[in-house]
PDB file of C-alpha atoms and ligand atoms in Angstrom:
ATOM      1  CA  MET A 216       5.115  10.365 -33.809  1.00  0.00           C
ATOM      2  CA  THR A 217       2.488   7.983 -32.381  1.00  0.00           C
ATOM      3  CA  ALA A 218       1.500   7.973 -28.741  1.00  0.00           C
ATOM      4  CA  ASP A 219       3.176   4.551 -28.586  1.00  0.00           C
ATOM      5  CA  GLU A 220       6.516   5.831 -30.124  1.00  0.00           C
ATOM      6  CA  MET A 221       6.391   8.751 -27.470  1.00  0.00           C
ATOM      7  CA  LYS A 222       6.015   6.190 -24.773  1.00  0.00           C
ATOM      8  CA  ARG A 223       8.875   4.188 -26.206  1.00  0.00           C
ATOM      9  CA  ALA A 224      11.087   7.198 -26.485  1.00  0.00           C
ATOM     10  CA  ALA A 225      10.318   8.162 -22.918  1.00  0.00           C
ATOM     11  CA  ALA A 226      11.098   4.665 -21.567  1.00  0.00           C
ATOM     12  CA  ALA A 227      14.440   4.665 -23.505  1.00  0.00           C
ATOM     13  CA  ALA A 228      15.339   7.941 -22.005  1.00  0.00           C
ATOM     14  CA  ALA A 229      14.680   6.594 -18.579  1.00  0.00           C
ATOM     15  CA  LEU A 230      17.354   3.771 -19.203  1.00  0.00           C
ATOM     16  CA  GLU A 231      19.864   6.328 -18.773  1.00  0.00           C
ATOM     17  CA  PHE A 232      19.139   6.495 -15.056  1.00  0.00           C
ATOM     18  CA  VAL A 233      19.883   2.804 -14.748  1.00  0.00           C
ATOM     19  CA  GLN A 234      23.240   1.741 -13.413  1.00  0.00           C
ATOM     20  CA  PRO A 235      24.771  -1.728 -13.149  1.00  0.00           C
ATOM     21  CA  GLY A 236      23.924  -3.519  -9.778  1.00  0.00           C
ATOM     22  CA  MET A 237      20.772  -1.433  -9.179  1.00  0.00           C
ATOM     23  CA  ARG A 238      17.681  -2.626  -7.508  1.00  0.00           C
ATOM     24  CA  LEU A 239      14.780  -1.207  -9.728  1.00  0.00           C
ATOM     25  CA  GLY A 240      11.034  -1.013  -9.145  1.00  0.00           C
ATOM     26  CA  LEU A 241       9.294  -2.030 -12.385  1.00  0.00           C
ATOM     27  CA  GLY A 242       5.961  -0.213 -13.136  1.00  0.00           C
ATOM     28  CA  THR A 243       2.823  -1.332 -14.750  1.00  0.00           C
ATOM     29  CA  GLY A 244       0.987  -0.122 -17.952  1.00  0.00           C
ATOM     30  CA  SER A 245       1.852   0.374 -21.609  1.00  0.00           C
ATOM     31  CA  THR A 246       4.741   2.861 -21.039  1.00  0.00           C
ATOM     32  CA  ALA A 247       6.232   0.923 -18.152  1.00  0.00           C
ATOM     33  CA  SER A 248       6.099  -2.102 -20.176  1.00  0.00           C
ATOM     34  CA  TRP A 249       8.231  -0.463 -22.828  1.00  0.00           C
ATOM     35  CA  PHE A 250      10.785   0.218 -20.149  1.00  0.00           C
ATOM     36  CA  VAL A 251      10.852  -3.333 -19.024  1.00  0.00           C
ATOM     37  CA  ARG A 252      11.289  -4.598 -22.690  1.00  0.00           C
ATOM     38  CA  LEU A 253      14.090  -2.302 -23.288  1.00  0.00           C
ATOM     39  CA  LEU A 254      15.745  -3.297 -19.927  1.00  0.00           C
ATOM     40  CA  GLY A 255      15.269  -6.837 -20.908  1.00  0.00           C
ATOM     41  CA  GLU A 256      17.472  -6.043 -23.927  1.00  0.00           C
ATOM     42  CA  LYS A 257      20.065  -4.514 -21.893  1.00  0.00           C
ATOM     43  CA  VAL A 258      19.973  -7.454 -19.331  1.00  0.00           C
ATOM     44  CA  ALA A 259      20.360  -9.957 -22.400  1.00  0.00           C
ATOM     45  CA  ALA A 260      23.479  -7.962 -23.394  1.00  0.00           C
ATOM     46  CA  GLY A 261      24.918  -8.423 -19.883  1.00  0.00           C
ATOM     47  CA  LEU A 262      23.415  -5.660 -17.653  1.00  0.00           C
ATOM     48  CA  ASP A 263      23.206  -6.906 -14.027  1.00  0.00           C
ATOM     49  CA  VAL A 264      20.245  -5.539 -12.181  1.00  0.00           C
ATOM     50  CA  VAL A 265      17.197  -6.876 -10.123  1.00  0.00           C
ATOM     51  CA  GLY A 266      13.697  -5.761 -10.140  1.00  0.00           C
ATOM     52  CA  VAL A 267      10.650  -5.576  -8.015  1.00  0.00           C
ATOM     53  CA  PRO A 268       7.449  -5.812 -10.279  1.00  0.00           C
ATOM     54  CA  THR A 269       4.393  -3.762  -9.348  1.00  0.00           C
ATOM     55  CA  SER A 270       1.906  -6.332 -10.777  1.00  0.00           C
ATOM     56  CA  GLU A 271       1.764  -9.952 -11.827  1.00  0.00           C
ATOM     57  CA  ALA A 272       1.638  -8.689 -15.614  1.00  0.00           C
ATOM     58  CA  THR A 273       4.947  -6.990 -15.058  1.00  0.00           C
ATOM     59  CA  ARG A 274       6.412  -9.906 -13.190  1.00  0.00           C
ATOM     60  CA  ASP A 275       5.481 -12.256 -16.063  1.00  0.00           C
ATOM     61  CA  LEU A 276       6.986  -9.926 -18.739  1.00  0.00           C
ATOM     62  CA  ALA A 277      10.204  -9.303 -16.731  1.00  0.00           C
ATOM     63  CA  LEU A 278      10.754 -13.056 -16.071  1.00  0.00           C
ATOM     64  CA  SER A 279      10.058 -13.915 -19.740  1.00  0.00           C
ATOM     65  CA  LEU A 280      12.818 -11.424 -20.638  1.00  0.00           C
ATOM     66  CA  GLY A 281      15.306 -12.822 -18.267  1.00  0.00           C
ATOM     67  CA  ILE A 282      15.243  -9.985 -15.798  1.00  0.00           C
ATOM     68  CA  ARG A 283      15.897 -11.211 -12.199  1.00  0.00           C
ATOM     69  CA  ILE A 284      13.105 -10.685  -9.765  1.00  0.00           C
ATOM     70  CA  ILE A 285      13.477 -10.035  -6.092  1.00  0.00           C
ATOM     71  CA  SER A 286      11.045  -9.556  -3.105  1.00  0.00           C
ATOM     72  CA  LEU A 287      10.838  -6.063  -1.773  1.00  0.00           C
ATOM     73  CA  ASP A 288      10.938  -7.735   1.700  1.00  0.00           C
ATOM     74  CA  ASP A 289      14.488  -8.833   0.971  1.00  0.00           C
ATOM     75  CA  VAL A 290      16.000  -5.362   0.613  1.00  0.00           C
ATOM     76  CA  ALA A 291      16.130  -2.263   2.565  1.00  0.00           C
ATOM     77  CA  ASP A 292      15.100  -0.047  -0.381  1.00  0.00           C
ATOM     78  CA  LEU A 293      15.211   0.307  -4.064  1.00  0.00           C
ATOM     79  CA  ASP A 294      17.585   2.583  -6.171  1.00  0.00           C
ATOM     80  CA  ILE A 295      14.868   3.639  -8.625  1.00  0.00           C
ATOM     81  CA  THR A 296      11.376   2.925  -9.732  1.00  0.00           C
ATOM     82  CA  VAL A 297      10.418   3.544 -13.153  1.00  0.00           C
ATOM     83  CA  ASP A 298       6.635   3.811 -13.743  1.00  0.00           C
ATOM     84  CA  GLY A 299       3.894   5.517 -16.039  1.00  0.00           C
ATOM     85  CA  ALA A 300       1.182   7.866 -14.888  1.00  0.00           C
ATOM     86  CA  ASP A 301      -2.268   8.698 -15.992  1.00  0.00           C
ATOM     87  CA  GLU A 302      -2.002  12.375 -15.267  1.00  0.00           C
ATOM     88  CA  PHE A 303       0.633  14.719 -13.763  1.00  0.00           C
ATOM     89  CA  ASP A 304       0.348  18.478 -12.708  1.00  0.00           C
ATOM     90  CA  PRO A 305       3.216  21.061 -12.482  1.00  0.00           C
ATOM     91  CA  ALA A 306       3.674  20.304  -8.828  1.00  0.00           C
ATOM     92  CA  PHE A 307       4.492  16.625  -9.775  1.00  0.00           C
ATOM     93  CA  ASN A 308       1.258  15.406  -8.250  1.00  0.00           C
ATOM     94  CA  MET A 309      -0.041  12.305 -10.306  1.00  0.00           C
ATOM     95  CA  ILE A 310      -3.046  10.048 -10.838  1.00  0.00           C
ATOM     96  CA  LYS A 311      -2.113   6.617 -11.269  1.00  0.00           C
ATOM     97  CA  GLY A 312      -3.980   3.294 -11.237  1.00  0.00           C
ATOM     98  CA  GLY A 313      -5.492   3.256 -14.795  1.00  0.00           C
ATOM     99  CA  GLY A 314      -3.956  -0.286 -14.952  1.00  0.00           C
ATOM    100  CA  GLY A 315      -5.366  -1.193 -11.558  1.00  0.00           C
ATOM    101  CA  ALA A 316      -1.777  -1.616 -10.055  1.00  0.00           C
ATOM    102  CA  LEU A 317      -1.953   1.490  -7.843  1.00  0.00           C
ATOM    103  CA  LEU A 318      -1.426  -0.292  -4.585  1.00  0.00           C
ATOM    104  CA  ARG A 319       1.637  -2.242  -5.432  1.00  0.00           C
ATOM    105  CA  GLU A 320       2.993   0.813  -7.460  1.00  0.00           C
ATOM    106  CA  LYS A 321       2.696   3.061  -4.396  1.00  0.00           C
ATOM    107  CA  ILE A 322       4.274   0.541  -2.117  1.00  0.00           C
ATOM    108  CA  VAL A 323       7.256   0.082  -4.491  1.00  0.00           C
ATOM    109  CA  ALA A 324       7.587   3.862  -5.359  1.00  0.00           C
ATOM    110  CA  SER A 325       7.562   4.741  -1.538  1.00  0.00           C
ATOM    111  CA  SER A 326      10.311   2.151  -1.162  1.00  0.00           C
ATOM    112  CA  SER A 327      12.573   3.780  -3.728  1.00  0.00           C
ATOM    113  CA  ARG A 328      15.085   6.559  -3.395  1.00  0.00           C
ATOM    114  CA  ARG A 329      13.967   7.907  -6.656  1.00  0.00           C
ATOM    115  CA  MET A 330      10.675   7.536  -8.878  1.00  0.00           C
ATOM    116  CA  ILE A 331      11.349   8.203 -12.490  1.00  0.00           C
ATOM    117  CA  VAL A 332       7.914   8.684 -14.206  1.00  0.00           C
ATOM    118  CA  ILE A 333       7.783   8.051 -17.922  1.00  0.00           C
ATOM    119  CA  THR A 334       4.770   9.682 -19.799  1.00  0.00           C
ATOM    120  CA  ASP A 335       3.801  11.167 -23.075  1.00  0.00           C
ATOM    121  CA  GLU A 336       2.660  14.697 -23.427  1.00  0.00           C
ATOM    122  CA  SER A 337      -1.113  13.758 -23.257  1.00  0.00           C
ATOM    123  CA  LYS A 338      -0.639  13.035 -19.585  1.00  0.00           C
ATOM    124  CA  ARG A 339       0.258  16.625 -18.640  1.00  0.00           C
ATOM    125  CA  VAL A 340      -2.514  18.705 -16.942  1.00  0.00           C
ATOM    126  CA  GLN A 341      -2.837  21.851 -15.100  1.00  0.00           C
ATOM    127  CA  HIS A 342      -5.057  20.282 -12.386  1.00  0.00           C
ATOM    128  CA  LEU A 343      -5.564  16.536 -11.791  1.00  0.00           C
ATOM    129  CA  GLY A 344      -9.036  14.887 -12.152  1.00  0.00           C
ATOM    130  CA  ALA A 345     -10.186  14.759 -15.903  1.00  0.00           C
ATOM    131  CA  PHE A 346      -8.857  11.151 -15.614  1.00  0.00           C
ATOM    132  CA  PRO A 347     -11.073   9.214 -13.187  1.00  0.00           C
ATOM    133  CA  LEU A 348      -9.249   8.725  -9.860  1.00  0.00           C
ATOM    134  CA  PRO A 349      -8.949   4.933  -9.098  1.00  0.00           C
ATOM    135  CA  ILE A 350      -9.587   4.101  -5.457  1.00  0.00           C
ATOM    136  CA  GLU A 351      -8.796   0.597  -4.243  1.00  0.00           C
ATOM    137  CA  VAL A 352     -11.486  -0.761  -1.927  1.00  0.00           C
ATOM    138  CA  VAL A 353     -11.924  -3.970  -0.025  1.00  0.00           C
ATOM    139  CA  THR A 354     -14.863  -6.166  -1.383  1.00  0.00           C
ATOM    140  CA  PHE A 355     -16.541  -6.462   2.040  1.00  0.00           C
ATOM    141  CA  ALA A 356     -19.221  -3.846   2.432  1.00  0.00           C
ATOM    142  CA  ALA A 357     -18.079  -2.184  -0.771  1.00  0.00           C
ATOM    143  CA  GLY A 358     -21.413  -0.322  -1.087  1.00  0.00           C
ATOM    144  CA  THR A 359     -21.002   1.198   2.348  1.00  0.00           C
ATOM    145  CA  THR A 360     -17.387   2.201   1.278  1.00  0.00           C
ATOM    146  CA  LEU A 361     -18.800   3.788  -1.888  1.00  0.00           C
ATOM    147  CA  ARG A 362     -21.245   5.959   0.173  1.00  0.00           C
ATOM    148  CA  ALA A 363     -18.470   6.950   2.536  1.00  0.00           C
ATOM    149  CA  ILE A 364     -16.375   8.016  -0.580  1.00  0.00           C
ATOM    150  CA  ALA A 365     -19.237  10.208  -1.944  1.00  0.00           C
ATOM    151  CA  ASP A 366     -19.524  11.871   1.482  1.00  0.00           C
ATOM    152  CA  VAL A 367     -15.738  12.562   1.653  1.00  0.00           C
ATOM    153  CA  ALA A 368     -15.937  13.902  -1.775  1.00  0.00           C
ATOM    154  CA  ARG A 369     -18.673  16.425  -0.808  1.00  0.00           C
ATOM    155  CA  ALA A 370     -16.673  17.452   2.054  1.00  0.00           C
ATOM    156  CA  ASN A 371     -13.914  18.356  -0.155  1.00  0.00           C
ATOM    157  CA  GLY A 372     -16.234  20.195  -2.535  1.00  0.00           C
ATOM    158  CA  LEU A 373     -16.163  17.596  -5.108  1.00  0.00           C
ATOM    159  CA  SER A 374     -18.910  15.529  -7.030  1.00  0.00           C
ATOM    160  CA  GLY A 375     -19.102  13.210  -9.880  1.00  0.00           C
ATOM    161  CA  THR A 376     -19.806   9.610 -10.861  1.00  0.00           C
ATOM    162  CA  LEU A 377     -18.280   6.781  -8.849  1.00  0.00           C
ATOM    163  CA  ALA A 378     -18.222   3.500 -10.456  1.00  0.00           C
ATOM    164  CA  PHE A 379     -16.904   0.083  -9.772  1.00  0.00           C
ATOM    165  CA  ARG A 380     -14.407  -0.749 -12.547  1.00  0.00           C
ATOM    166  CA  GLN A 381     -15.460  -3.501 -14.823  1.00  0.00           C
ATOM    167  CA  THR A 382     -13.483  -5.814 -17.220  1.00  0.00           C
ATOM    168  CA  LYS A 383     -14.151  -5.689 -20.927  1.00  0.00           C
ATOM    169  CA  SER A 384     -16.237  -8.722 -20.452  1.00  0.00           C
ATOM    170  CA  GLY A 385     -18.476  -6.876 -17.833  1.00  0.00           C
ATOM    171  CA  ASP A 386     -17.109  -8.592 -14.683  1.00  0.00           C
ATOM    172  CA  ARG A 387     -16.016  -6.522 -11.844  1.00  0.00           C
ATOM    173  CA  PHE A 388     -12.321  -5.804 -12.095  1.00  0.00           C
ATOM    174  CA  VAL A 389     -10.267  -7.463  -9.318  1.00  0.00           C
ATOM    175  CA  THR A 390      -6.739  -6.143  -8.408  1.00  0.00           C
ATOM    176  CA  ASP A 391      -3.738  -8.373  -7.845  1.00  0.00           C
ATOM    177  CA  GLN A 392      -4.439  -7.956  -4.130  1.00  0.00           C
ATOM    178  CA  GLY A 393      -8.046  -9.244  -4.610  1.00  0.00           C
ATOM    179  CA  ASN A 394      -9.667  -5.801  -4.020  1.00  0.00           C
ATOM    180  CA  TRP A 395     -12.015  -3.828  -6.406  1.00  0.00           C
ATOM    181  CA  ILE A 396     -11.591  -0.404  -7.714  1.00  0.00           C
ATOM    182  CA  VAL A 397     -13.829   2.531  -7.680  1.00  0.00           C
ATOM    183  CA  ASP A 398     -13.205   5.059 -10.468  1.00  0.00           C
ATOM    184  CA  ALA A 399     -14.291   8.511  -9.258  1.00  0.00           C
ATOM    185  CA  SER A 400     -14.964  11.180 -12.020  1.00  0.00           C
ATOM    186  CA  PHE A 401     -14.165  14.400  -9.924  1.00  0.00           C
ATOM    187  CA  ARG A 402     -13.150  16.403 -13.072  1.00  0.00           C
ATOM    188  CA  GLN A 403     -10.831  18.730 -10.994  1.00  0.00           C
ATOM    189  CA  ILE A 404      -9.122  17.948  -7.960  1.00  0.00           C
ATOM    190  CA  LEU A 405      -7.600  21.292  -6.586  1.00  0.00           C
ATOM    191  CA  ASP A 406      -6.156  19.911  -3.417  1.00  0.00           C
ATOM    192  CA  PRO A 407      -4.773  16.289  -4.082  1.00  0.00           C
ATOM    193  CA  LYS A 408      -3.008  16.032  -0.756  1.00  0.00           C
ATOM    194  CA  ALA A 409      -6.059  16.740   1.317  1.00  0.00           C
ATOM    195  CA  LEU A 410      -8.265  14.480  -0.632  1.00  0.00           C
ATOM    196  CA  ALA A 411      -5.879  11.504  -0.575  1.00  0.00           C
ATOM    197  CA  ALA A 412      -5.720  12.081   3.249  1.00  0.00           C
ATOM    198  CA  SER A 413      -9.520  12.116   3.881  1.00  0.00           C
ATOM    199  CA  LEU A 414     -10.195   9.230   1.608  1.00  0.00           C
ATOM    200  CA  LEU A 415      -7.597   7.180   3.520  1.00  0.00           C
ATOM    201  CA  TRP A 416      -9.641   7.886   6.725  1.00  0.00           C
ATOM    202  CA  ILE A 417     -12.367   5.515   5.220  1.00  0.00           C
ATOM    203  CA  PRO A 418     -11.847   1.994   6.659  1.00  0.00           C
ATOM    204  CA  GLY A 419     -12.755   0.190   3.446  1.00  0.00           C
ATOM    205  CA  VAL A 420     -10.242   2.228   1.309  1.00  0.00           C
ATOM    206  CA  VAL A 421      -7.152   0.489   0.914  1.00  0.00           C
ATOM    207  CA  GLU A 422      -5.268   3.016  -1.174  1.00  0.00           C
ATOM    208  CA  THR A 423      -5.799   5.955  -3.816  1.00  0.00           C
ATOM    209  CA  GLY A 424      -4.266   6.661  -7.110  1.00  0.00           C
ATOM    210  CA  LEU A 425      -3.219  10.009  -5.834  1.00  0.00           C
ATOM    211  CA  PHE A 426       0.560  10.098  -5.786  1.00  0.00           C
ATOM    212  CA  VAL A 427       1.797  13.172  -3.902  1.00  0.00           C
ATOM    213  CA  GLY A 428       5.344  13.853  -3.429  1.00  0.00           C
ATOM    214  CA  LEU A 429       6.647  10.580  -4.854  1.00  0.00           C
ATOM    215  CA  ALA A 430       8.060  11.365  -8.267  1.00  0.00           C
ATOM    216  CA  SER A 431      11.598  12.731  -8.507  1.00  0.00           C
ATOM    217  CA  VAL A 432      11.795  13.053 -12.221  1.00  0.00           C
ATOM    218  CA  ILE A 433       9.235  13.040 -14.974  1.00  0.00           C
ATOM    219  CA  VAL A 434      10.304  12.111 -18.576  1.00  0.00           C
ATOM    220  CA  VAL A 435       7.784  13.416 -21.191  1.00  0.00           C
ATOM    221  CA  GLY A 436       7.853  12.043 -24.674  1.00  0.00           C
ATOM    222  CA  SER A 437       6.421  14.575 -27.188  1.00  0.00           C
ATOM    223  CA  PRO A 438       6.454  14.929 -30.964  1.00  0.00           C
ATOM    224  CA  ASP A 439       9.350  17.464 -30.441  1.00  0.00           C
ATOM    225  CA  GLY A 440      11.403  14.937 -28.461  1.00  0.00           C
ATOM    226  CA  ILE A 441      12.077  14.114 -24.840  1.00  0.00           C
ATOM    227  CA  THR A 442      11.766  16.513 -21.952  1.00  0.00           C
ATOM    228  CA  VAL A 443      13.293  15.450 -18.544  1.00  0.00           C
ATOM    229  CA  ILE A 444      11.692  17.609 -15.710  1.00  0.00           C
ATOM    230  CA  ASP A 445      13.155  17.488 -12.212  1.00  0.00           C
ATOM    231  CA  LYS A 446      10.892  17.840  -9.195  1.00  0.00           C
ATOM    232  CA  PRO A 447      10.400  21.568  -8.499  1.00  0.00           C
ATOM    233  CA  VAL A 448      12.137  23.011  -5.475  1.00  0.00           C
ATOM    234  CA  LYS A 449       9.358  24.361  -3.075  1.00  0.00           C
TER     235      LYS A 449
HETATM  236  C1  5RP B 533      -1.120   1.358 -13.930  1.00  0.00           C
HETATM  237  C2  5RP B 533      -0.619   2.725 -13.985  1.00  0.00           C
HETATM  238  C3  5RP B 533       0.004   3.197 -15.272  1.00  0.00           C
HETATM  239  O1  5RP B 533       1.127   3.600 -14.911  1.00  0.00           O
HETATM  240  C4  5RP B 533      -0.915   4.125 -15.772  1.00  0.00           C
HETATM  241  O2  5RP B 533      -2.109   3.727 -15.921  1.00  0.00           O
HETATM  242  C5  5RP B 533      -0.317   4.661 -17.244  1.00  0.00           C
HETATM  243  O3  5RP B 533      -0.470   3.603 -18.122  1.00  0.00           O
HETATM  244  P1  5RP B 533      -0.037   3.771 -19.630  1.00  0.00           P
HETATM  245  O4  5RP B 533       1.476   3.776 -19.606  1.00  0.00           O
HETATM  246  O5  5RP B 533      -0.569   2.492 -20.209  1.00  0.00           O
HETATM  247  O6  5RP B 533      -0.700   5.000 -20.192  1.00  0.00           O
HETATM  248  O7  5RP B 533      -0.863   3.545 -13.059  1.00  0.00           O
HETATM  249  O8  5RP B 533      -1.734   1.080 -12.552  1.00  0.00           O
END
């Protein structure tokens, strides 16, 4: 099974959580786009659902498939959000934002009764941090914010390269909200909750890719098949 086949299988398994009439958060990235494409097939066959996309890319994809899009502002909450992840640990902490959509992804997931995370086996880690942590920052005084991130990292016992994300053509990557992303290569994050809280004290930091306490279920595609893991009881 290729990684893409595992992602597709996880996305297909997540469709089992979808019921007619649901309001869905639609994630971003290659795994989430499998979910949107498979959902589009169901919608074409008559399934009645509405979606809130977490990026312009997902909005375009959903609309092209005939999925009805609503604004998050128009509903009290969403039934489920289905989204991918860059890393997840045994306590269901995650790093997200590899696709640059972490801010909208967190707003949408936080407004959902359940977040169903779809991944392949390669995303499972013992401790977060091998994947560089995306941190969304405002463009004003971004250098000052970068230095403050380094200070906060030090105070949390972390070090590593901090780099503004670039596009393939070498331009600075700009998020759908018009912000920049700092990718922080911390290698091992032992206390994701504490790190997220202290990074959010920096005025220029808009949001971090640390998703703590948000996932309800993680669906993992592997060569052996699909595993559905429920959030561990504390
Ligand atoms: C986008 C994300 C994605 O969910 C994450 O990067 C995983 O992407 P993929 O499914 O392509 O591996 O957080 O901001």
